[in-house]
DNA sequence: GCCTAACCGAGACGGTACGTCAGGTCTTACA
DNA sequence: TGTAAGACCTGACGTACCGTCTCGGTTAGGC
């Protein structure tokens, strides 16, 4: 799963233009900013990229897959520098993620492709590989680091570990997304502080009495 | 805000058919189940409801607003019976909400209208009134009940209260939505138990050391 | 065959715009003049007519049928005034037909739709009704008139009559079309005179010795 | 005009494959039979011929010119054996030409390229050289033979001769084409007999009284 | 018991975007 | 230089929905 090996194995014929690839993804992000998801059209993206519509369809089956790829790269910016404590790490990553969600291209695109993916298994897979997994590793790193610091106990059961990692991921990402897009209220320092306190407290309590 | 007074004040002429209203909303839900959000069309809904397209547009400005109204009523099913403890209450509401999100009509529609609302203020308002506020009251009730039981301290500062209520709401709703739709993994008893433990522990810790 | 009763029997709904019909046919002729058959596009015709493309496709299944209808009306201009002799009548109708074929819209369209009709039975039928039959009556009238004048004998056998009418029609129309479009040489008075002489002579000889 | 010298004079580099030429023309005829003119595509012809599209375009400027060349060779089959009388000769050539026009590849292609040629001078020239002139010589031969037999007088005026030859050609070819493709009725022995009688009678009458 | 305003169905209307297809060109690697 | 393969741009295709409009006809009040 999440195979990175491109399906292109043909050795003959004119090779695909890598410049076109880049131009298309860039144009897609620009169109998302200007028009939003629902008014973005394949034809417009093609025009912006200085490329024919067929060149888009040769690479992506539909608008959703194109947008996932266009947005995915933005999630590479997320980083987790060691700030000395679990709570500081959490606050930092939440703020980073919130900043990403404030960008117009992600704000309008993320929920749209998730909505689309509820009826499109290949798209769901693509989202998992391109977006979800890139975020999940941050939780992993943060947890390991907190264990090294002694802030969290070292759990030997891999099932429990994975379940807790997944839970924390869904709670953090879900809360930020819900706050930003559904409740439509700002993810500010105060809110982030409360969330971090809740999580650190909760993790501590759970660790103390499983 | 959230005015329930319909803009229709005309007292003369033939009144609108309430049967048509019901048939349209029912047809919309059926179409969502069969086709999903992106393949649902106004014309198809009209046909299913045995109604002319004009009759739809006389009542709703566009597809998004129609779908919000069609789905909103489902959120009335959410209830919060007193199960004797904060943790039991949380587990119950999470499971209820997850069951709601498993229904194909909500699964495909909810994220779609949220995505649409990022660029449509009136729609955002309609979602808040029809869907978000209906859920938020459950958090309010649950918190009050836990305070009566003595599980949570009684906070006198209304600002803190509202902030915490909002946080808990975003955490619960966000986590469930993210688990169900983004991570695309089941919201089962195990996961719900872990989430409830985390929240109860976190609330306790935060209450102990603000 | 050649039913003139329109297939539209629906009594409900908005009736079709007759102005649109006229504007489309007019625009089609204009486009034929400017662009010729192969560069004429449905979209361009729609734009010229100030009409949506769907409005064209609601009336005509394809470019060929549209062009047949647009050009057919021009064949109504053909007339057969009594010029006193069979030969004069023939010369007149040939010149008229040649003038029609010189018009850029017919020149470019006629052979094209005939070519298309070799693989399209409904189109062939449409051409027969809209174009061929309108020309054939001229032969009928001319023959009757010549018989009244005593220039041709009155044949009692309807089979022979119809066969000869058909032959004369194919010879006249075919010769003019071939001269004008295939040989690409002018249909001038000299050529018309020779053709008429050949035909009158031939008809006389055939009548004398069946 | 009608130069047969190919424009290729380069003597260096890899020479063009003559097998490819033959395969392409054969594939074009096959495609005409199966698909007809308007659905024949250059890409499909290339595939059938086992050749790249570039190879087609290196030899022919466009679809029309390719089809003219593919069909032209079929007109070489037309012959004019001496059957002993002008009328028999005419009947024979008409039946031959009719048989040629019945073949699906010519039926669909001939009128199409003629239609195309009304707006394309080079194509018109190519049709004249490759198709029209090959047929015209049959009229010449038939006339000379009839003069030798004494069926037709020997006209000394070359202008009159050429005009009459051209007329007869347009009448015969035009009548057959019109009968077969426009009237869409069979060119059978009865019809051919009537046409021949008309022509022989007409030529006789014209010769008797110029 | 009629008037009349607003409703209703049907379906045509001008648009916009779709995803596909063909035409004709260009770019590879190879012969 | 010719060739097969296949990507490229251009532009038209015919379809699907959008949201609006125009019909003929219906249905409740209010008079």
XYZ file of C-alpha atoms in Angstrom, chain B:
210
model
C -29.518 34.818 14.781
C -30.900 31.414 13.977
C -34.276 33.068 13.333
C -36.933 30.488 12.825
C -39.443 32.957 11.408
C -39.831 32.117 7.758
C -39.443 35.035 5.366
C -42.829 34.206 3.873
C -45.317 36.740 5.151
C -47.662 36.820 2.192
C -51.113 36.031 3.354
C -52.866 36.061 -0.003
C -52.694 33.553 -2.812
C -52.401 29.817 -2.732
C -50.264 28.682 0.215
C -47.270 26.473 -0.338
C -47.833 22.752 -0.162
C -46.439 21.317 3.052
C -46.655 17.863 1.523
C -44.240 19.008 -1.141
C -41.812 20.171 1.543
C -41.813 16.804 3.237
C -41.609 14.881 -0.025
C -38.643 16.942 -1.168
C -36.642 16.473 2.036
C -37.400 12.776 2.044
C -36.415 12.511 -1.621
C -33.201 14.385 -0.887
C -32.205 11.921 1.797
C -33.022 9.011 -0.483
C -30.934 10.519 -3.256
C -28.044 11.073 -0.852
C -28.131 7.429 0.136
C -28.225 6.208 -3.443
C -26.018 8.706 -5.203
C -23.997 10.569 -2.623
C -23.502 14.298 -2.472
C -21.647 14.972 -5.684
C -23.974 12.961 -7.928
C -27.145 14.259 -6.364
C -28.911 16.649 -8.707
C -31.776 19.021 -8.159
C -33.629 17.606 -11.133
C -33.392 14.116 -9.765
C -34.638 15.168 -6.340
C -37.558 16.951 -7.991
C -38.454 13.850 -9.987
C -38.223 11.593 -6.943
C -40.458 13.962 -4.985
C -42.943 14.161 -7.867
C -42.450 17.886 -7.958
C -41.244 20.480 -10.447
C -37.764 21.923 -10.217
C -39.258 25.374 -9.706
C -40.887 24.131 -6.527
C -37.459 23.310 -5.123
C -35.934 26.635 -6.032
C -38.910 28.469 -4.547
C -37.845 27.052 -1.167
C -34.068 26.615 -1.260
C -31.487 28.734 -3.011
C -29.232 25.841 -3.939
C -28.281 22.258 -3.404
C -26.229 22.917 -0.273
C -29.039 24.591 1.641
C -31.475 21.904 0.639
C -29.137 19.176 1.856
C -28.468 20.917 5.162
C -32.187 21.009 5.856
C -32.662 17.437 4.721
C -29.935 16.169 7.011
C -30.530 18.501 9.967
C -33.574 16.665 11.182
C -31.503 13.525 11.721
C -29.525 15.319 14.413
C -32.690 15.670 16.494
C -32.423 11.972 17.241
C -29.384 12.570 19.444
C -30.339 12.326 23.107
C -28.527 12.298 26.413
C -30.199 9.979 28.930
C -28.682 10.089 32.396
C -26.542 6.974 32.697
C -25.247 7.772 36.173
C -21.701 8.929 35.395
C -19.913 11.412 33.195
C -17.958 8.676 31.522
C -21.044 6.640 30.702
C -22.761 9.746 29.339
C -19.800 10.532 27.109
C -19.563 6.981 25.822
C -23.229 6.990 25.040
C -23.239 10.242 23.110
C -20.123 9.297 21.169
C -21.657 6.027 20.101
C -24.880 7.766 19.108
C -22.990 10.339 17.077
C -20.889 7.649 15.437
C -24.010 5.713 14.494
C -25.391 8.870 12.916
C -22.181 9.359 10.932
C -22.320 5.790 9.720
C -25.595 6.459 7.917
C -24.797 6.978 4.240
C -26.775 10.198 3.963
C -24.884 11.981 6.724
C -21.537 10.440 5.895
C -21.583 11.816 2.352
C -23.330 15.087 3.077
C -21.825 16.465 6.241
C -18.266 17.125 5.130
C -19.513 18.265 1.746
C -21.647 21.074 3.084
C -18.942 22.040 5.570
C -16.485 22.257 2.683
C -18.960 24.326 0.725
C -19.539 26.603 3.702
C -15.913 27.710 3.833
C -16.791 30.080 0.988
C -20.462 30.700 1.719
C -21.311 32.675 4.847
C -25.114 32.165 4.733
C -24.568 28.448 4.420
C -22.182 28.501 7.364
C -24.859 30.257 9.407
C -27.465 27.726 8.361
C -25.199 24.836 9.348
C -24.501 26.396 12.709
C -28.206 26.869 13.440
C -29.477 23.601 12.023
C -26.738 21.191 12.964
C -23.996 22.495 15.206
C -26.183 24.082 17.870
C -28.332 20.986 18.110
C -25.240 19.013 19.092
C -23.719 21.626 21.371
C -26.580 21.510 23.825
C -25.683 17.891 24.615
C -22.314 19.022 25.952
C -24.037 21.651 28.068
C -26.436 19.133 29.522
C -23.716 16.592 30.171
C -21.508 19.102 31.937
C -24.371 20.397 34.135
C -25.328 16.885 35.085
C -21.745 15.982 36.008
C -21.557 19.100 38.174
C -24.776 18.091 39.929
C -23.272 14.677 40.549
C -20.128 16.331 41.924
C -17.932 14.813 39.232
C -16.886 18.232 38.045
C -16.357 21.422 40.089
C -18.793 24.293 39.582
C -16.969 27.014 37.745
C -18.327 30.512 38.383
C -16.618 32.226 35.451
C -18.976 32.095 32.443
C -16.125 32.723 30.022
C -14.191 29.710 31.217
C -17.320 27.626 31.204
C -18.183 28.471 27.653
C -14.620 28.003 26.479
C -14.429 24.564 28.053
C -17.834 23.555 26.721
C -16.733 24.587 23.240
C -13.442 22.749 23.572
C -15.098 19.535 24.705
C -17.580 19.805 21.887
C -14.909 20.249 19.226
C -12.814 17.478 20.702
C -15.626 14.964 20.842
C -17.303 15.801 17.558
C -13.997 16.368 15.784
C -12.473 13.133 17.002
C -15.450 11.062 15.956
C -15.715 12.709 12.541
C -11.995 12.389 11.942
C -11.907 8.760 13.021
C -14.921 7.866 10.907
C -14.329 9.877 7.765
C -10.650 10.749 7.535
C -8.919 7.827 9.202
C -11.817 5.701 7.950
C -11.612 3.362 10.891
C -14.465 2.031 13.019
C -15.740 3.879 16.065
C -16.056 0.752 18.179
C -16.486 0.185 21.908
C -12.735 -0.073 22.483
C -11.987 3.220 20.809
C -14.899 4.939 22.506
C -13.684 3.656 25.855
C -10.205 5.031 25.306
C -11.573 8.398 24.216
C -13.882 8.654 27.204
C -11.082 7.724 29.587
C -8.840 10.361 28.068
C -11.511 13.037 28.358
C -12.625 12.230 31.877
C -9.021 12.013 33.012
C -8.176 15.246 31.267
C -11.156 17.095 32.707
C -10.286 15.842 36.147
C -6.659 16.879 35.820
C -7.575 20.302 34.472
C -10.089 20.825 37.276
C -7.526 19.813 39.878
C -4.810 22.149 38.590
C -6.193 24.969 36.466
